[in-house]
XYZ file of C-alpha atoms in Angstrom:
510
model
C -31.985 8.220 38.292
C -32.904 5.865 35.460
C -29.862 4.388 33.698
C -29.538 2.199 30.580
C -29.619 -1.541 31.234
C -26.022 -1.966 30.034
C -24.680 0.491 32.643
C -21.639 -0.668 34.588
C -20.389 0.850 37.829
C -16.990 1.882 39.115
C -15.697 4.251 41.760
C -13.293 6.330 39.658
C -13.292 6.700 35.877
C -10.031 8.062 34.442
C -10.057 9.540 30.934
C -6.558 9.405 29.457
C -3.727 6.903 29.930
C -0.695 9.165 29.750
C 1.665 9.478 32.734
C -0.965 11.411 34.727
C -3.764 8.895 34.322
C -1.428 5.944 34.829
C 0.055 7.289 38.070
C -3.448 7.847 39.413
C -4.562 4.353 38.353
C -1.506 2.776 40.012
C -2.142 4.670 43.236
C -5.824 3.715 43.269
C -5.003 0.083 42.489
C -2.738 -0.268 45.503
C -5.481 1.277 47.657
C -8.081 -1.194 46.445
C -10.188 1.529 44.837
C -12.236 0.260 41.897
C -11.442 2.250 38.783
C -11.414 2.178 35.008
C -8.839 3.956 32.846
C -9.678 4.496 29.182
C -7.701 5.925 26.283
C -8.820 6.429 22.705
C -5.409 5.461 21.287
C -4.738 1.865 20.342
C -1.455 1.433 22.204
C -0.567 4.538 24.218
C 1.330 7.712 23.438
C 3.901 7.009 20.667
C 6.335 9.942 20.960
C 9.281 11.131 23.041
C 7.709 14.453 24.063
C 8.171 14.715 27.865
C 11.630 13.282 28.431
C 12.947 14.646 31.749
C 11.841 13.185 35.104
C 12.859 15.480 37.958
C 14.256 14.299 41.328
C 10.960 14.863 43.185
C 9.026 12.890 40.577
C 11.542 10.076 40.886
C 10.685 9.880 44.592
C 7.025 9.535 43.629
C 7.809 6.786 41.132
C 9.993 5.043 43.716
C 7.009 4.889 46.058
C 4.844 3.512 43.246
C 7.342 0.754 42.439
C 8.428 1.929 38.985
C 11.717 3.770 39.449
C 14.107 0.845 38.890
C 12.538 -0.023 35.536
C 12.601 3.632 34.492
C 16.306 4.053 35.284
C 17.077 0.775 33.500
C 15.444 2.190 30.360
C 16.706 5.787 30.718
C 19.815 7.639 31.749
C 21.203 10.937 33.056
C 20.922 14.176 31.121
C 23.852 14.411 28.670
C 26.069 17.420 28.180
C 25.016 19.761 25.408
C 27.408 20.040 22.458
C 27.103 23.505 20.917
C 27.826 23.761 17.182
C 28.442 26.531 14.668
C 27.900 24.693 11.414
C 30.401 21.834 11.385
C 32.528 23.358 14.160
C 32.199 22.193 17.755
C 32.069 25.376 19.838
C 31.961 23.860 23.313
C 30.103 21.769 25.856
C 27.751 22.938 28.557
C 25.588 21.464 31.260
C 21.871 22.128 30.876
C 20.676 21.058 34.353
C 22.303 21.817 37.696
C 22.508 18.687 39.855
C 20.797 18.620 43.218
C 22.921 19.409 46.233
C 24.259 16.057 47.525
C 22.343 15.301 50.705
C 21.229 12.314 52.771
C 17.720 13.717 52.433
C 17.696 13.552 48.614
C 18.068 10.033 47.156
C 17.817 11.176 43.513
C 20.074 14.088 42.658
C 19.873 14.283 38.862
C 17.270 14.376 36.134
C 16.329 11.043 34.540
C 16.030 11.267 30.749
C 13.684 8.808 29.090
C 11.272 9.181 26.144
C 7.669 9.582 27.186
C 6.463 6.573 25.204
C 8.797 4.391 27.262
C 7.594 5.948 30.521
C 4.027 5.143 29.475
C 4.989 1.534 28.693
C 6.646 1.056 32.085
C 3.777 2.622 34.020
C 1.283 0.517 32.074
C 3.240 -2.617 32.996
C 3.317 -1.543 36.653
C -0.457 -1.065 36.646
C -0.883 -4.545 35.215
C 1.333 -5.961 37.979
C -1.177 -4.526 40.450
C -4.084 -6.144 38.637
C -5.231 -3.128 36.622
C -5.337 -2.538 32.899
C -5.782 0.269 30.395
C -8.793 0.029 28.090
C -7.112 1.206 24.889
C -9.216 2.046 21.865
C -11.952 3.330 24.174
C -13.055 6.957 24.081
C -15.092 9.005 26.544
C -17.675 10.613 24.255
C -19.909 12.349 26.774
C -20.919 12.595 30.409
C -23.430 14.081 32.846
C -22.630 14.788 36.459
C -24.775 15.305 39.527
C -24.334 15.544 43.277
C -23.772 11.784 43.631
C -21.588 10.911 40.663
C -20.973 10.915 36.935
C -22.713 9.039 34.123
C -20.363 8.663 31.170
C -20.668 7.230 27.679
C -17.750 5.196 26.304
C -17.271 4.123 22.698
C -14.850 1.391 21.624
C -12.912 1.134 18.363
C -15.730 -0.849 16.779
C -18.264 1.867 17.527
C -20.061 0.017 20.327
C -21.177 2.249 23.189
C -21.620 1.568 26.875
C -22.683 3.627 29.873
C -20.609 3.840 33.044
C -21.703 5.217 36.372
C -18.755 6.443 38.478
C -18.534 8.243 41.766
C -15.792 10.480 40.336
C -14.450 11.286 36.871
C -10.820 12.397 36.492
C -9.933 14.104 33.220
C -6.332 13.362 32.278
C -7.082 13.825 28.589
C -4.499 16.446 27.668
C -4.283 20.113 26.853
C -7.241 19.955 24.465
C -9.312 18.186 27.126
C -12.827 17.437 25.918
C -13.927 17.025 29.541
C -12.698 20.495 30.514
C -14.416 22.012 27.496
C -17.673 20.201 28.262
C -17.572 21.561 31.805
C -17.120 25.082 30.466
C -14.091 25.669 32.682
C -12.044 28.618 31.431
C -8.487 27.829 30.327
C -6.621 31.119 30.326
C -3.016 31.922 29.600
C -0.657 33.384 27.064
C 1.603 32.453 24.205
C 5.152 32.189 25.513
C 6.834 32.116 22.112
C 5.258 32.731 18.675
C 7.839 30.587 16.882
C 6.514 27.178 15.792
C 8.563 24.114 16.748
C 8.681 20.812 14.870
C 9.568 17.799 16.995
C 10.129 14.306 15.630
C 11.581 10.917 16.564
C 13.652 9.685 13.653
C 16.541 7.390 12.824
C 19.576 9.450 11.747
C 21.984 7.336 9.739
C 25.725 7.627 9.244
C 28.475 9.084 11.431
C 27.109 12.614 11.674
C 26.921 12.778 15.483
C 28.059 10.905 18.560
C 25.421 9.576 20.922
C 27.050 10.978 24.066
C 25.799 14.544 23.672
C 22.680 16.589 23.138
C 23.637 18.439 19.944
C 22.449 22.021 19.343
C 22.847 24.647 16.635
C 21.473 27.758 18.398
C 22.429 30.144 15.551
C 21.377 28.012 12.613
C 19.890 29.859 9.677
C 16.127 29.580 9.809
C 15.934 28.677 13.483
C 17.409 26.594 16.293
C 18.152 22.930 15.622
C 18.625 20.334 18.354
C 19.237 16.596 18.079
C 19.260 14.335 21.114
C 19.941 10.610 20.972
C 17.133 8.917 22.861
C 18.100 6.543 25.630
C 18.583 2.860 24.770
C 16.876 3.116 21.367
C 18.207 3.918 17.910
C 16.177 7.079 17.342
C 17.059 10.748 17.783
C 14.675 13.422 18.956
C 14.843 16.278 16.457
C 13.615 19.725 17.491
C 13.596 22.577 15.006
C 12.143 26.011 15.676
C 11.227 28.341 12.815
C 12.238 31.984 13.049
C 9.503 32.803 10.546
C 6.526 32.949 12.911
C 4.090 32.971 9.995
C 5.237 29.541 8.823
C 2.918 26.660 9.708
C 4.917 23.423 9.852
C 3.000 20.334 8.821
C 4.340 16.932 9.927
C 2.944 15.342 6.768
C 5.139 17.692 4.725
C 8.009 18.686 7.018
C 8.605 15.447 8.929
C 9.099 12.967 6.113
C 12.531 11.287 6.102
C 13.543 13.353 3.074
C 12.350 16.669 4.557
C 14.078 16.027 7.893
C 17.325 15.027 6.184
C 17.236 18.241 4.178
C 16.454 20.367 7.252
C 19.268 18.807 9.314
C 21.778 19.219 6.474
C 20.857 22.839 5.832
C 20.930 23.919 9.473
C 23.908 21.853 10.635
C 26.092 22.383 7.570
C 26.696 18.641 7.366
C 25.929 17.567 3.791
C 24.410 14.264 2.903
C 22.543 13.559 6.127
C 20.471 10.404 5.786
C 17.404 9.677 7.848
C 15.400 6.514 8.175
C 12.001 5.792 9.669
C 10.134 8.651 11.359
C 8.455 7.136 14.419
C 6.492 10.200 15.544
C 6.195 13.921 14.782
C 4.287 16.889 16.119
C 4.215 20.699 16.045
C 3.688 23.136 18.912
C 4.008 26.774 19.904
C 5.049 27.286 23.519
C 2.091 28.366 25.632
C 1.321 28.706 29.333
C -2.281 28.282 30.450
C -4.224 27.002 33.442
C -7.806 26.019 34.189
C -9.586 28.406 36.518
C -10.428 25.477 38.791
C -9.383 21.830 38.992
C -12.613 20.548 40.565
C -16.207 20.869 39.412
C -18.355 18.731 41.685
C -17.568 15.078 40.971
C -15.249 15.890 38.037
C -11.561 16.662 38.543
C -8.941 17.899 36.073
C -5.337 16.696 36.212
C -2.180 17.060 34.157
C -2.299 18.907 30.841
C -6.087 19.061 31.109
C -5.508 21.440 34.032
C -2.337 23.278 32.961
C 0.078 23.483 30.026
C 3.631 24.809 30.117
C 6.532 25.664 27.908
C 8.695 22.525 27.724
C 11.703 24.601 28.856
C 12.808 23.405 32.275
C 11.089 20.026 32.042
C 8.192 20.861 34.370
C 5.037 19.794 32.535
C 5.081 16.007 32.839
C 6.433 16.242 36.382
C 3.770 18.626 37.607
C 1.151 16.441 35.931
C 2.097 13.165 37.562
C 2.315 14.917 40.936
C -1.256 16.129 40.415
C -2.229 12.469 40.252
C -0.137 11.594 43.306
C -1.825 14.343 45.321
C -5.278 13.281 44.165
C -4.867 9.513 44.581
C -4.566 9.407 48.354
C -7.436 11.858 48.771
C -9.773 9.793 46.615
C -8.693 6.747 48.606
C -9.406 8.510 51.911
C -12.888 9.568 50.775
C -13.832 6.244 49.177
C -12.204 3.855 51.656
C -11.597 5.618 54.968
C -14.722 7.716 55.387
C -13.015 11.085 54.949
C -15.375 13.900 53.960
C -15.859 14.695 50.281
C -14.584 18.206 51.078
C -11.079 16.723 51.334
C -11.056 16.759 47.526
C -11.399 20.531 47.583
C -7.842 20.633 48.911
C -6.655 19.020 45.677
C -7.838 22.137 43.861
C -6.423 24.467 46.519
C -2.998 22.830 46.677
C -2.412 22.045 43.036
C -3.669 25.306 41.514
C -1.118 27.174 43.607
C 1.674 24.803 42.570
C 0.653 24.898 38.902
C 0.643 28.709 38.856
C 4.160 28.777 40.315
C 5.398 26.166 37.854
C 3.915 28.056 34.904
C 5.878 31.132 35.952
C 9.057 29.066 36.341
C 8.710 27.369 32.934
C 8.075 30.695 31.236
C 11.091 32.310 32.909
C 13.367 29.431 31.809
C 12.040 29.737 28.253
C 12.699 33.482 28.248
C 16.211 32.921 29.641
C 16.900 30.484 26.791
C 15.814 33.058 24.224
C 17.960 35.735 25.830
C 21.029 33.461 26.006
C 21.283 33.133 22.240
C 24.377 30.914 22.310
C 22.658 27.861 23.753
C 20.270 26.871 26.518
C 20.481 28.545 29.922
C 21.369 26.451 32.963
C 18.287 25.062 34.676
C 18.659 25.719 38.389
C 17.780 23.499 41.314
C 14.333 25.050 41.560
C 13.390 22.908 38.543
C 13.949 19.732 40.601
C 10.650 20.415 42.417
C 12.135 19.385 45.761
C 11.290 22.734 47.363
C 7.614 22.803 46.357
C 5.510 22.876 49.522
C 1.987 23.038 50.901
C 2.680 25.378 53.834
C -0.409 27.447 52.984
C -2.695 24.439 52.577
C -5.767 24.002 54.777
C -4.412 20.505 55.484
C -1.215 21.821 57.052
C -0.810 22.131 60.807
C 2.404 23.511 62.311
C 1.845 23.340 66.094
C 5.397 23.908 67.357
C 6.669 27.274 68.486
C 9.891 29.238 68.253
C 11.284 27.312 65.311
C 14.689 28.452 64.087
C 15.024 30.016 60.665
C 15.389 27.372 57.959
C 13.757 24.641 60.062
C 11.583 22.014 58.416
C 7.947 23.050 58.734
C 4.606 21.413 58.232
C 3.754 21.551 54.535
C 7.320 20.857 53.422
C 8.460 17.766 51.554
C 9.452 15.106 54.091
C 13.203 14.439 53.665
C 14.807 11.030 53.433
C 17.526 9.950 55.881
C 19.731 6.864 56.307
C 19.047 4.928 59.505
C 19.637 1.475 60.997
C 16.906 -0.896 62.143
C 16.938 -3.121 65.237
C 18.840 -5.862 63.396
C 21.565 -3.467 62.282
C 20.353 -3.354 58.679
C 20.661 -0.052 56.835
C 17.261 1.384 55.922
C 15.947 4.723 54.656
C 13.109 6.778 56.017
C 11.634 6.504 52.545
C 11.386 2.741 53.124
C 9.041 3.516 56.019
C 7.058 6.022 53.951
C 6.665 3.691 50.965
C 3.062 2.613 50.553
C -0.398 4.170 50.640
C -0.446 5.005 54.360
C 0.198 7.982 56.599
C 3.426 7.622 58.598
C 4.011 9.069 62.046
C 7.617 9.872 62.912
C 8.570 10.376 66.523
C 12.019 11.958 66.444
C 13.632 12.484 69.826
C 16.626 12.146 72.091
C 15.626 9.027 74.002
C 18.668 7.302 75.500
C 19.651 4.252 73.478
C 22.511 1.848 73.078
C 24.515 3.861 70.548
C 26.186 7.016 71.868
C 25.034 10.305 70.332
C 22.240 8.592 68.409
C 18.516 9.240 68.524
C 15.540 6.998 67.997
C 13.247 7.575 65.062
C 10.073 5.669 65.827
C 7.920 5.128 62.733
C 4.278 4.079 62.725
C 2.178 3.081 59.757
C -0.964 4.874 60.771
C -3.778 2.344 61.004
C -1.334 -0.534 60.920
C 0.591 -0.242 64.163
C 4.321 0.334 64.704
C 6.408 -0.278 61.599
C 9.934 0.045 62.939
C 12.179 1.594 65.517
C 15.109 3.089 63.667
C 18.411 4.323 64.982
C 19.601 7.634 63.570
C 23.272 6.710 64.014
C 24.655 9.566 61.927
C 22.154 12.188 63.059
C 20.751 12.872 59.592
C 17.091 12.420 60.587
C 17.570 14.655 63.597
C 19.288 17.292 61.456
C 16.495 17.194 58.873
C 13.487 17.110 61.202
C 14.513 18.400 64.619
C 12.510 16.913 67.489
C 8.814 16.196 67.723
C 6.014 14.256 66.085
C 5.705 14.493 62.300
C 2.735 13.071 60.477
C 3.788 12.341 56.896
C 1.023 12.389 54.305
C 0.823 9.510 51.812
C 2.236 11.852 49.149
C 5.377 12.518 51.179
C 4.665 15.944 52.696
C 4.564 16.833 56.390
C 0.898 17.338 57.211
C 1.305 17.922 60.935
C 4.283 18.854 63.105
C 3.641 18.915 66.846
C 4.910 18.030 70.297
C 1.511 16.857 71.566
C 0.275 13.341 70.663
C -3.329 14.494 71.033
C -2.908 16.634 67.915
C -2.234 13.538 65.815
C -5.586 11.883 66.520
C -7.462 15.129 65.918
C -5.681 15.669 62.594
C -6.321 12.154 61.346
C -9.984 12.251 62.344
C -10.398 15.312 60.129
C -8.246 14.279 57.183
C -8.254 10.499 56.973
C -11.647 9.627 58.363
């Protein structure tokens, strides 16, 4: 193939530097995979849009080294204050907490505006030696059996050609890459009512900052105001009962228009608003690409699926797409795994995305039916029970398992243990990093009565630690046997025969 003289080469080109693209770039950076991540914006996504990070996603971000900074900038989900005009009707919880368990280190949703999440993930990528090429747009590409040739254009109009082994489209619901591929994006409108969302400074003593304030019966449509964490702005969400109305941020999201809307719907006269930092309009829709892989091009995040925001599933499903894909790209590009391993990204994540679309739509419909405020989001929204039991990568080799037992394909639980020096450690400390981990959980006699050894190996790097399960939590979570934990924290193989481990790794990890 003849390429322009100014062609540069990389292994993975990522189009889009939202949470999806950034998580993938971070994962590739720690694996030593050469990549470029480009975004046509000048400084990253500016709005609060995806604000809830679920417990499972927090485990992902813990592994990637970003969770402490995210919690420092965010906070727990506040109670919802329901209003009828100027009258406080009552408080309600919007999200059920996770069941307290040694296996679940994060038991509540983390609320943080998306622009701040993007900032923190960008900083984490830079710590690992990577960077986002802002002001750089993917304007076209060709793909063949060996890779992708893409054209990039910078803010000044200069173009360059990049040859990559793989292209990952994380360029949003209107993905130009998906459209260029001709991949069908089918779905349905979940709600015909338009919704205006804006980040704005609300002045005066109208509302306290300890609640998420909602007027579910406001004339003209629902109004919700949520104080954003550790910043002065509120997120304003206003739906319009008139489905024929077409909100326009240039007209409806000026400070004067927002002040008028809040006053009219809340019954509080004289609301004053300051700077509007960001505004957008959407109609809730659920749609999914018919496939997430086309040769050397892969779709991730909103480019692959869009959801109703009800239930806080979209951003979380998107960043877990990237987490699933990152280790597989690393295995193919660095460990000699077959290219066919990437087919399992499509197989695993299309099934998950379809389930999440159904869940988001059902939560949205429950909210509409409730009428007096949002419905309670159940623990299924935490994404801790998502599994890959039906995946071609899953091998459950044990027999006669009791009902409710952990099985291959399930999320690998955490557990508190003690190392040889007596220091408290978590299983997640052993899992942290880009490697497979082999757990050998058994009843070997040891110095502590009624305790079992949990022997952990970093696959490819020798024994990592011998841990003592002094309280029996690892044993209760896993049972006995050998458990090969994938780099994305799921049990790939569960067996009693060590020979199965080598066979599995030869197939999956090269």
